[in-house]
Amino acid sequence: MQRSGALFSVRFVSSDVMFALVDVNNFYASCEAVFDISLRNKPLVVLSNNDGCVIARSAEAKALGIQMTEPWHQVRARHPQLIHRSSNYELYADMSARVMTILSAAAPSSECYSIDEIFLDIRNVPDRMQLANTVRSRVREWIGLPVCVGIGCTKTRAKLANRVAKKRPQFGGVFDLEALTPAELSELMREIDVGDVWGVGSRLKARLEVLGIRTALDLRNADSEWIRSHSSVVLQRTAAELRGIACIPLELTAPVRKQLVVSRSFGSEVDRYDALRESVLSYVSRAAEKLRTEGLLARRMQIFIHTNSFRDDRAQYSAEFSLKMPVATDDTLALANAAEYALRRIFREGFLYQKAGTMLSELTPAAQRQHALFVDPTQIERRSRLNATLDKINQLYGRDTVRVAGSGVERTWSMRRSQVSPRYTTRWSDLAVARAR
Amino acid sequence: MHIQSRPLLPILSLLRLPYVDSPRPQAGFPSPATDYVETTLDLHDLLVQNPIATFYLRVQGDSMVDALIFDNDVLVVDRSRKPVRGTIVIATIQDDLLVKEFSFVDGRPALVSRNLARAKDYPPILFNEDAEIWGVVLGSVRKF
């Protein structure tokens, strides 16, 4: 073991914390194969929005050398027979919620890190391996999905262990980094590319390689101050985590706020669609603005309209429409689009509407926005800059100085998903078939 | 008139909490029924035991009519249950999900049909290694 200097004067393994990182293998591809048996043990890729690029691969597709984010038209040219599916968000979200319910019940506290990953706090678990094997078989049996478990005394080490569990099938899907001897641990870290350490991206990896840090072991053994001066505090923290010093706590996922409502009664009742639309869009804009101020993203939006129920001399109507955004968002335009769609579904002519509004729910902190695989990240960035500008102008010159005009922007609900599988778990019309043959 | 939005994700109902209607505080004499507030009956509770592990499948075919499972029925399938002899199960055979009765033929596990009238058309399927029990059928739902 190459331990030297003041660097390791700190305790090597802090025994008072322990994490398990559980994630679903090839999540989207695996979800598809739960209901479509013909996909099992076959090369399968799942494509991003508008069937643009590969965002998930079955083990067999990985074996063909197909890479993540490869453009679909290129992959298709190489493998004309390859089975592909458009992304079925409805199915993945439902399956994810089921998996997360099982896993979060396995530990006193947990952090849903992404749609298919969860950190569990297992510090008080007497038999870690038993717990790991239990959750693994439970998710397999109850939901039909394969998961891997990595155990480590820091989140970074748990991530590393998870990677080993996934890449080396001889461990049966569970790997406990803390069960290794120091020599074994060093040997393992020597075999792991520094770019595969949690928090080290490809750009940082290139920089580190120039500095002579190629493996997880190199990073762990590098002098802490040297890392900070050559890179950042963030990387310094990563290196400390590799050494077994827990620096990144569990971020408990309870959202600050459960829902956000913007609604008004109209000064004078309205009967025209245009007028109603204008109000609804302005409420939605306000709600989106609030989301951004509070650093939240919304996954579900509800639009409601109703007539004056105290005027029983008049025809009454009240309706609501709730829809799920493809990904959690704080984007005014995306929400406005969805709102217009919802309003069109519920609007009826011939009533005098007294009130309208929107309710945003399933809120999550914006910092957790990450599985943006469905969406082009540059577009998200452009949009968030646009929204920031919008907020600034409206702050300076007063509300609604700049506002949404309505139609003509992209429609997230009508994007191309040519090979989308049925919504097996969320639509009665789409159930998988049980053959009585 | 009141139009209910379609829930896009039944998972919401799946994760819902028991609903207790708390009566509004009233200035006058409290309602004598307050202590007797109960949840309205919900078919979900009758059919589903473990919502996390429950999936619905649509029946196609007539091999199970004697078990009162008909074409186009919706099956309530619980993956967390273990089958015993006589259990109606969903099994994966080749590329299909099949609904069959789990049984034994000559001491070997097998999937049998329940249609006496067409018994010849639906011989028992012996359980080989690529067959797998997908889930246990708890009930069948049918609309007239």
XYZ file of C-alpha atoms in Angstrom:
581
model
C 0.000 0.000 0.000
C 1.363 3.343 -0.922
C 0.336 5.373 2.023
C 2.549 8.279 2.875
C 2.562 11.744 4.267
C 0.154 13.601 6.476
C -2.514 12.763 3.977
C -3.496 9.561 5.722
C -3.366 10.786 9.242
C -7.122 10.973 9.074
C -9.003 7.812 9.881
C -9.079 5.531 6.887
C -12.521 4.062 7.181
C -15.127 5.806 9.204
C -17.261 3.027 10.544
C -20.138 5.204 11.625
C -21.535 5.610 8.108
C -22.271 3.054 5.449
C -24.017 3.432 2.128
C -25.520 1.082 -0.403
C -26.082 2.279 -3.941
C -28.750 0.217 -5.652
C -29.521 0.660 -9.316
C -31.420 -1.160 -12.012
C -29.339 -2.771 -14.732
C -30.069 -1.294 -18.176
C -33.200 0.209 -16.678
C -35.205 1.210 -19.759
C -34.270 -1.880 -21.736
C -35.072 -4.084 -18.741
C -38.495 -2.441 -18.280
C -39.369 -3.242 -21.896
C -38.444 -6.898 -21.445
C -40.652 -7.356 -18.370
C -43.761 -7.184 -20.540
C -42.469 -8.175 -23.954
C -40.925 -11.603 -23.449
C -39.694 -11.686 -27.040
C -37.160 -8.982 -26.136
C -35.427 -11.088 -23.514
C -31.806 -11.981 -24.174
C -31.849 -9.987 -27.398
C -29.909 -6.900 -28.427
C -32.292 -4.001 -27.779
C -31.759 -0.252 -27.704
C -34.059 2.440 -26.376
C -33.969 5.790 -28.161
C -34.200 9.356 -26.879
C -36.838 11.930 -27.721
C -37.742 11.966 -31.364
C -35.798 8.743 -31.747
C -32.572 10.733 -31.893
C -29.960 8.637 -30.161
C -29.381 5.560 -28.041
C -30.101 6.114 -24.349
C -30.301 2.538 -23.103
C -28.940 -0.786 -24.229
C -29.603 -4.355 -23.209
C -26.547 -6.401 -22.233
C -26.649 -7.992 -25.683
C -26.680 -4.588 -27.396
C -23.702 -3.495 -25.293
C -21.902 -6.628 -26.430
C -22.393 -5.483 -30.036
C -20.334 -2.410 -29.202
C -23.196 0.067 -29.382
C -22.393 3.171 -27.335
C -24.606 5.431 -25.247
C -25.795 8.598 -27.063
C -24.804 7.185 -30.468
C -27.078 8.687 -33.121
C -29.730 6.167 -34.091
C -29.276 6.581 -37.846
C -25.621 5.555 -37.509
C -26.375 2.570 -35.297
C -29.131 1.464 -37.626
C -26.808 1.600 -40.629
C -24.399 -0.750 -38.833
C -27.039 -3.069 -37.363
C -30.115 -3.059 -39.595
C -31.719 -5.938 -37.633
C -31.306 -4.347 -34.202
C -34.508 -4.165 -32.159
C -35.278 -0.647 -31.006
C -37.930 1.090 -28.916
C -38.790 4.742 -28.512
C -38.648 5.826 -24.896
C -41.820 4.992 -22.988
C -41.663 7.541 -20.155
C -44.990 6.454 -18.702
C -43.781 2.900 -18.258
C -40.360 3.832 -16.872
C -41.798 6.313 -14.376
C -44.280 3.763 -13.076
C -41.678 1.013 -12.799
C -39.265 3.423 -11.131
C -41.840 4.382 -8.500
C -42.412 0.711 -7.700
C -38.693 -0.028 -7.403
C -38.076 3.057 -5.273
C -40.919 2.135 -2.938
C -39.383 -1.261 -2.278
C -35.836 0.033 -1.914
C -36.556 3.059 0.248
C -38.386 0.763 2.666
C -35.205 -1.256 3.092
C -33.371 1.454 5.045
C -34.300 4.165 7.561
C -33.208 6.901 5.172
C -32.499 7.032 1.489
C -31.870 9.350 -1.413
C -33.387 8.749 -4.835
C -30.445 9.801 -6.917
C -31.987 9.256 -10.325
C -34.870 7.443 -11.967
C -33.157 4.109 -11.379
C -30.608 4.749 -8.597
C -31.006 5.097 -4.877
C -28.546 5.557 -2.018
C -29.505 3.769 1.196
C -28.145 4.638 4.608
C -27.302 1.198 6.004
C -25.087 2.185 8.913
C -27.149 0.253 11.440
C -27.683 -2.828 9.360
C -26.021 -5.793 11.068
C -25.656 -7.945 7.965
C -25.045 -5.799 4.894
C -24.703 -8.673 2.453
C -27.963 -10.173 3.577
C -29.759 -6.874 3.115
C -28.232 -6.451 -0.332
C -29.254 -9.920 -1.426
C -32.742 -9.459 -0.043
C -33.452 -6.212 -1.897
C -31.966 -7.718 -5.036
C -34.226 -10.727 -5.042
C -37.234 -8.708 -3.951
C -37.011 -6.264 -6.861
C -36.351 -9.169 -9.208
C -39.376 -11.109 -7.967
C -41.881 -8.325 -7.384
C -41.110 -6.057 -10.321
C -39.125 -8.299 -12.644
C -36.123 -5.983 -12.831
C -32.475 -6.859 -12.146
C -30.594 -4.597 -9.741
C -26.985 -4.341 -8.576
C -25.877 -3.261 -5.111
C -22.613 -1.541 -4.238
C -21.625 -1.027 -0.602
C -19.120 1.516 0.652
C -18.472 3.777 3.630
C -18.822 6.873 1.425
C -21.162 7.577 -1.457
C -18.217 7.665 -3.861
C -17.014 4.264 -2.649
C -20.562 2.841 -2.851
C -20.732 4.073 -6.453
C -17.417 2.419 -7.184
C -18.593 -0.814 -5.577
C -21.783 -0.691 -7.625
C -19.725 -0.416 -10.779
C -17.764 -3.509 -9.797
C -20.985 -5.381 -9.004
C -22.279 -4.528 -12.456
C -19.145 -5.101 -14.507
C -18.029 -8.311 -12.849
C -20.842 -10.863 -12.871
C -18.850 -13.278 -10.703
C -19.947 -11.249 -7.662
C -23.612 -11.992 -8.264
C -24.698 -8.375 -8.465
C -23.568 -7.374 -4.973
C -20.175 -5.953 -4.061
C -19.025 -4.746 -0.644
C -15.950 -2.565 -0.931
C -15.473 -2.530 2.822
C -15.033 -6.290 2.953
C -11.735 -5.992 1.062
C -8.317 -5.983 2.659
C -6.357 -2.738 2.104
C -4.171 -4.549 -0.436
C -7.183 -5.864 -2.364
C -8.774 -2.443 -2.323
C -5.672 -0.806 -3.781
C -5.454 -3.480 -6.438
C -9.089 -2.906 -7.362
C -8.694 0.861 -7.528
C -5.646 0.417 -9.729
C -7.872 -1.364 -12.261
C -10.481 1.405 -12.339
C -10.086 4.268 -14.745
C -10.171 7.684 -13.039
C -12.926 8.724 -15.468
C -15.157 6.055 -13.930
C -14.965 7.590 -10.462
C -18.200 9.317 -9.422
C -17.906 13.042 -10.112
C -15.040 12.805 -12.596
C -16.341 13.615 -16.052
C -14.599 13.068 -19.342
C -13.182 16.591 -19.493
C -11.720 16.344 -15.992
C -10.401 12.886 -16.803
C -8.406 14.288 -19.742
C -6.937 16.991 -17.498
C -6.063 14.532 -14.760
C -4.356 12.192 -17.174
C -2.055 15.013 -18.222
C -1.186 15.383 -14.535
C -0.405 11.676 -14.321
C -3.573 10.600 -12.551
C -4.994 7.738 -14.543
C -6.671 5.408 -12.082
C -8.900 5.631 -9.034
C -5.849 4.611 -7.018
C -3.795 7.526 -8.375
C -6.520 9.924 -7.328
C -6.896 8.378 -3.903
C -3.170 8.568 -3.262
C -2.637 12.083 -4.580
C -1.816 14.768 -2.042
C -4.936 16.547 -0.946
C -3.534 20.082 -1.175
C -1.946 19.282 -4.511
C -5.338 18.218 -5.848
C -6.920 21.436 -4.690
C -4.257 23.620 -6.214
C -4.318 21.725 -9.514
C -8.029 21.180 -9.737
C -10.762 22.044 -7.277
C -12.213 21.559 -3.844
C -14.768 19.274 -5.442
C -12.111 16.860 -6.649
C -10.343 17.121 -3.306
C -13.573 15.961 -1.740
C -13.889 13.104 -4.219
C -10.379 11.941 -3.355
C -11.174 12.099 0.364
C -14.294 10.041 -0.268
C -12.198 7.461 -2.094
C -10.005 7.286 1.001
C -13.070 6.544 3.091
C -13.851 9.944 4.548
C -17.535 10.597 4.049
C -17.913 14.178 2.773
C -21.144 13.942 0.821
C -24.151 13.302 3.049
C -27.385 11.724 1.995
C -29.683 14.304 0.492
C -33.029 13.343 1.831
C -35.513 13.642 -0.954
C -38.485 15.145 0.822
C -39.406 18.122 -1.322
C -39.626 21.493 0.355
C -43.056 22.101 -1.040
C -45.670 19.685 -2.223
C -47.530 21.846 -4.654
C -47.838 25.291 -6.054
C -51.168 26.834 -6.934
C -51.858 29.990 -8.903
C -55.500 30.775 -9.507
C -57.769 33.793 -9.629
C -61.425 34.594 -9.817
C -62.110 36.823 -12.766
C -63.266 40.380 -12.247
C -65.953 39.789 -14.800
C -66.930 36.333 -15.970
C -65.555 35.202 -19.307
C -67.041 32.924 -21.892
C -64.555 33.066 -24.743
C -61.760 30.533 -25.126
C -59.242 33.237 -26.008
C -59.866 35.156 -22.823
C -59.696 32.043 -20.713
C -56.513 30.967 -22.433
C -54.881 34.294 -21.790
C -55.572 34.090 -18.070
C -54.516 30.475 -17.772
C -51.253 31.181 -19.570
C -50.502 34.106 -17.319
C -51.140 31.977 -14.195
C -48.889 29.293 -15.575
C -46.175 31.863 -16.285
C -46.466 33.111 -12.732
C -46.291 29.575 -11.376
C -43.196 28.819 -13.485
C -41.618 32.001 -12.219
C -42.289 30.903 -8.638
C -40.738 27.525 -9.370
C -37.568 29.213 -10.563
C -37.452 31.539 -7.585
C -37.730 28.593 -5.222
C -35.375 26.381 -7.205
C -37.972 23.718 -7.923
C -39.075 21.650 -10.892
C -42.600 20.349 -11.443
C -43.506 17.034 -12.985
C -47.284 17.289 -12.916
C -49.532 20.134 -13.922
C -53.230 20.524 -13.446
C -55.425 23.119 -15.104
C -58.888 23.796 -13.743
C -61.755 26.051 -14.760
C -65.193 26.543 -13.316
C -68.326 28.609 -13.480
C -69.850 30.453 -10.530
C -71.487 27.709 -8.493
C -73.540 30.261 -6.524
C -75.421 31.280 -9.631
C -77.771 28.339 -9.736
C -79.841 30.147 -12.289
C -77.082 29.459 -14.781
C -75.621 26.384 -16.447
C -72.785 25.023 -14.326
C -69.576 23.489 -15.475
C -66.380 22.618 -13.767
C -63.476 20.601 -15.091
C -59.866 19.875 -14.508
C -57.156 18.206 -16.514
C -53.962 16.942 -15.107
C -50.938 15.879 -17.094
C -47.472 14.658 -16.500
C -44.582 16.513 -18.092
C -42.047 14.288 -19.904
C -39.419 15.483 -17.438
C -39.671 17.713 -14.388
C -39.385 21.297 -15.564
C -39.489 24.972 -14.620
C -39.649 26.109 -18.221
C -42.390 28.647 -18.875
C -42.786 27.682 -22.515
C -43.002 23.950 -21.872
C -45.559 24.468 -19.117
C -47.531 26.985 -21.176
C -47.718 24.504 -24.031
C -48.978 21.775 -21.780
C -51.465 24.193 -20.215
C -52.907 25.087 -23.575
C -53.305 21.458 -24.424
C -55.055 20.809 -21.110
C -57.337 23.801 -21.492
C -58.358 22.732 -24.972
C -59.344 19.367 -23.561
C -61.676 20.761 -20.933
C -63.041 23.984 -22.415
C -66.745 23.923 -23.303
C -68.574 26.705 -25.043
C -71.677 28.300 -23.636
C -70.632 28.795 -20.032
C -69.638 31.858 -18.089
C -66.375 31.012 -16.368
C -65.650 32.596 -13.045
C -62.355 31.091 -12.054
C -59.360 29.329 -13.538
C -56.023 28.227 -12.253
C -53.146 25.856 -12.291
C -51.664 23.536 -9.737
C -48.111 22.252 -10.121
C -47.178 19.170 -8.136
C -44.607 16.391 -7.834
C -42.048 19.074 -7.160
C -38.359 18.301 -6.873
C -35.347 20.535 -6.213
C -33.869 21.820 -9.494
C -30.440 20.707 -8.301
C -31.591 17.149 -8.851
C -32.273 17.652 -12.532
C -30.094 15.027 -14.071
C -31.666 12.257 -16.080
C -32.003 14.718 -18.889
C -31.172 11.957 -21.313
C -34.560 12.476 -22.929
C -33.851 16.067 -23.592
C -31.035 17.779 -25.387
C -28.965 19.398 -22.562
C -27.958 22.365 -24.684
C -31.615 23.093 -25.237
C -32.287 22.984 -21.494
C -29.462 25.424 -20.980
C -30.697 27.740 -23.687
C -34.191 27.574 -22.231
C -33.044 28.286 -18.710
C -31.122 31.306 -19.949
C -34.249 32.469 -21.760
C -36.299 31.994 -18.604
C -33.740 33.854 -16.499
C -33.882 36.747 -18.926
C -37.661 36.660 -18.822
C -37.621 36.862 -15.032
C -35.158 39.734 -15.070
C -37.150 41.818 -17.525
C -40.391 41.216 -15.662
C -38.726 42.148 -12.399
C -37.399 45.370 -13.872
C -40.396 46.491 -15.871
C -43.235 44.829 -14.041
C -45.135 41.591 -14.322
C -46.134 40.309 -17.731
C -43.963 42.800 -19.597
C -42.748 39.798 -21.513
C -45.163 36.913 -21.639
C -46.164 33.834 -23.520
C -48.110 34.534 -26.676
C -49.404 31.003 -26.988
C -49.135 28.493 -29.748
C -46.370 27.981 -32.227
C -43.757 26.591 -29.918
C -42.671 22.991 -29.798
C -45.158 20.451 -28.491
C -43.593 18.011 -26.143
C -46.651 15.792 -26.145
C -46.619 15.188 -29.843
C -43.008 14.313 -30.334
C -42.001 11.422 -32.494
C -41.928 8.109 -30.735
C -42.372 5.784 -33.686
C -41.527 2.538 -31.889
C -42.968 3.210 -28.489
C -44.162 0.145 -26.615
C -47.614 0.049 -24.998
C -48.087 1.916 -21.701
C -48.479 -1.450 -20.016
C -48.927 -0.107 -16.509
C -50.691 3.198 -17.036
C -53.395 2.663 -19.676
C -56.178 0.111 -19.656
C -56.069 0.056 -23.441
C -52.401 -0.895 -23.433
C -52.240 -3.948 -21.158
C -49.862 -6.752 -22.069
C -51.609 -9.872 -23.304
C -51.849 -13.101 -21.326
C -52.541 -15.823 -23.868
C -55.035 -18.507 -22.985
C -53.803 -20.802 -25.717
C -71.408 18.471 -14.790
C -67.999 17.536 -13.613
C -65.335 16.032 -15.808
C -62.728 14.075 -13.968
C -59.325 14.123 -15.517
C -58.007 10.707 -16.343
C -55.209 9.828 -13.997
C -52.272 9.351 -16.339
C -50.440 7.290 -13.777
C -52.368 4.850 -11.610
C -49.234 4.724 -9.472
C -50.669 7.737 -7.729
C -53.582 5.736 -6.498
C -51.218 2.914 -5.820
C -49.207 5.001 -3.427
C -52.116 6.860 -1.948
C -52.647 7.131 1.743
C -55.792 5.982 3.465
C -58.276 8.751 3.007
C -60.165 9.987 5.995
C -62.574 12.800 5.448
C -62.143 15.193 8.306
C -65.333 17.141 8.727
C -65.000 20.869 8.748
C -64.984 22.473 12.178
C -68.476 23.624 12.880
C -69.682 26.230 15.285
C -72.787 24.326 16.288
C -73.329 20.868 17.730
C -70.748 18.416 16.311
C -72.140 15.842 13.936
C -72.911 12.610 15.795
C -71.579 10.713 12.761
C -68.059 12.121 13.088
C -66.700 9.034 14.805
C -68.147 6.768 12.166
C -66.503 8.270 9.103
C -65.224 5.521 6.865
C -63.615 5.279 3.486
C -65.934 4.560 0.597
C -65.583 1.023 -0.706
C -63.063 0.702 -3.458
C -62.789 -2.352 -5.717
C -59.044 -1.879 -5.710
C -58.936 -2.963 -2.069
C -60.935 -6.071 -2.852
C -58.711 -7.197 -5.701
C -55.246 -5.931 -4.887
C -53.187 -7.065 -1.923
C -49.722 -5.795 -2.769
C -50.041 -2.825 -5.130
C -46.288 -2.474 -5.721
C -46.098 -5.990 -7.155
C -49.470 -5.957 -8.915
C -49.844 -5.721 -12.680
C -52.828 -6.107 -14.978
C -52.899 -8.231 -18.103
C -55.517 -8.717 -20.830
C -56.675 -12.256 -21.619
C -56.665 -13.519 -25.188
C -58.078 -16.955 -25.873
C -60.439 -19.528 -24.371
C -58.198 -22.181 -22.822
C -59.164 -21.161 -19.282
C -62.953 -20.817 -19.545
C -63.628 -23.576 -16.982
C -61.644 -21.529 -14.475
C -64.004 -18.637 -15.335
C -61.300 -16.730 -17.187
C -62.655 -15.477 -20.490
C -61.356 -13.778 -23.562
C -60.774 -10.046 -22.975
C -60.888 -10.288 -19.163
C -58.439 -8.178 -17.178
C -56.303 -10.307 -14.858
C -55.010 -9.011 -11.558
C -51.525 -10.462 -11.281
C -49.457 -10.363 -8.109
C -45.762 -11.069 -8.648
C -45.001 -11.293 -4.944
C -47.026 -14.469 -4.449
C -45.705 -17.997 -4.770
C -47.750 -20.567 -6.709
C -48.859 -23.898 -5.305
C -50.668 -26.733 -7.056
C -53.924 -25.418 -8.460
C -52.890 -21.755 -8.545
C -53.719 -19.811 -11.691
C -50.451 -18.331 -12.877
C -48.890 -16.258 -15.604
C -45.919 -18.073 -17.078
C -43.433 -17.124 -19.740
C -43.267 -19.763 -22.444
C -41.165 -19.008 -25.505
C -42.044 -15.416 -26.347
C -45.448 -15.342 -24.676
C -47.070 -14.648 -21.365
C -49.515 -17.518 -20.806
C -52.318 -17.839 -18.288
C -52.465 -21.428 -16.994
C -53.098 -23.482 -13.926
C -49.943 -24.522 -12.112
C -50.030 -28.263 -11.593
C -48.084 -31.496 -11.766
C -48.222 -34.101 -14.514
C -46.543 -37.427 -13.667
C -44.877 -35.719 -10.735
C -43.349 -32.970 -12.876
C -44.381 -29.322 -12.708
C -46.637 -28.391 -15.593
C -48.998 -25.742 -16.877
C -52.467 -27.039 -17.607
C -55.446 -25.497 -19.375
C -59.001 -25.466 -18.080
C -61.259 -26.083 -21.034
C -62.772 -29.582 -20.992
C -64.660 -29.029 -24.214
C -61.442 -28.345 -26.098
C -59.061 -30.418 -23.958
C -57.453 -31.881 -27.064
C -56.498 -28.435 -28.348
C -54.765 -27.463 -25.114
C -52.483 -30.232 -23.876
C -50.491 -29.670 -20.657
C -47.169 -27.887 -21.066
C -44.308 -29.351 -19.089
C -42.293 -26.828 -17.194
C -38.843 -26.723 -18.778
C -35.891 -24.561 -17.844
C -36.723 -21.562 -20.023
C -40.225 -21.377 -18.581
C -40.688 -19.008 -15.685
C -43.557 -18.100 -13.392
C -44.223 -14.392 -14.072
C -46.868 -13.926 -11.406
C -49.885 -15.329 -9.617
C -53.406 -14.444 -10.805
C -55.522 -13.130 -7.928
C -58.653 -12.371 -9.876
C -60.275 -11.637 -13.173
C -62.228 -8.501 -13.986
C -64.917 -8.375 -16.619
C -67.324 -5.701 -17.776
C -70.655 -6.665 -19.319
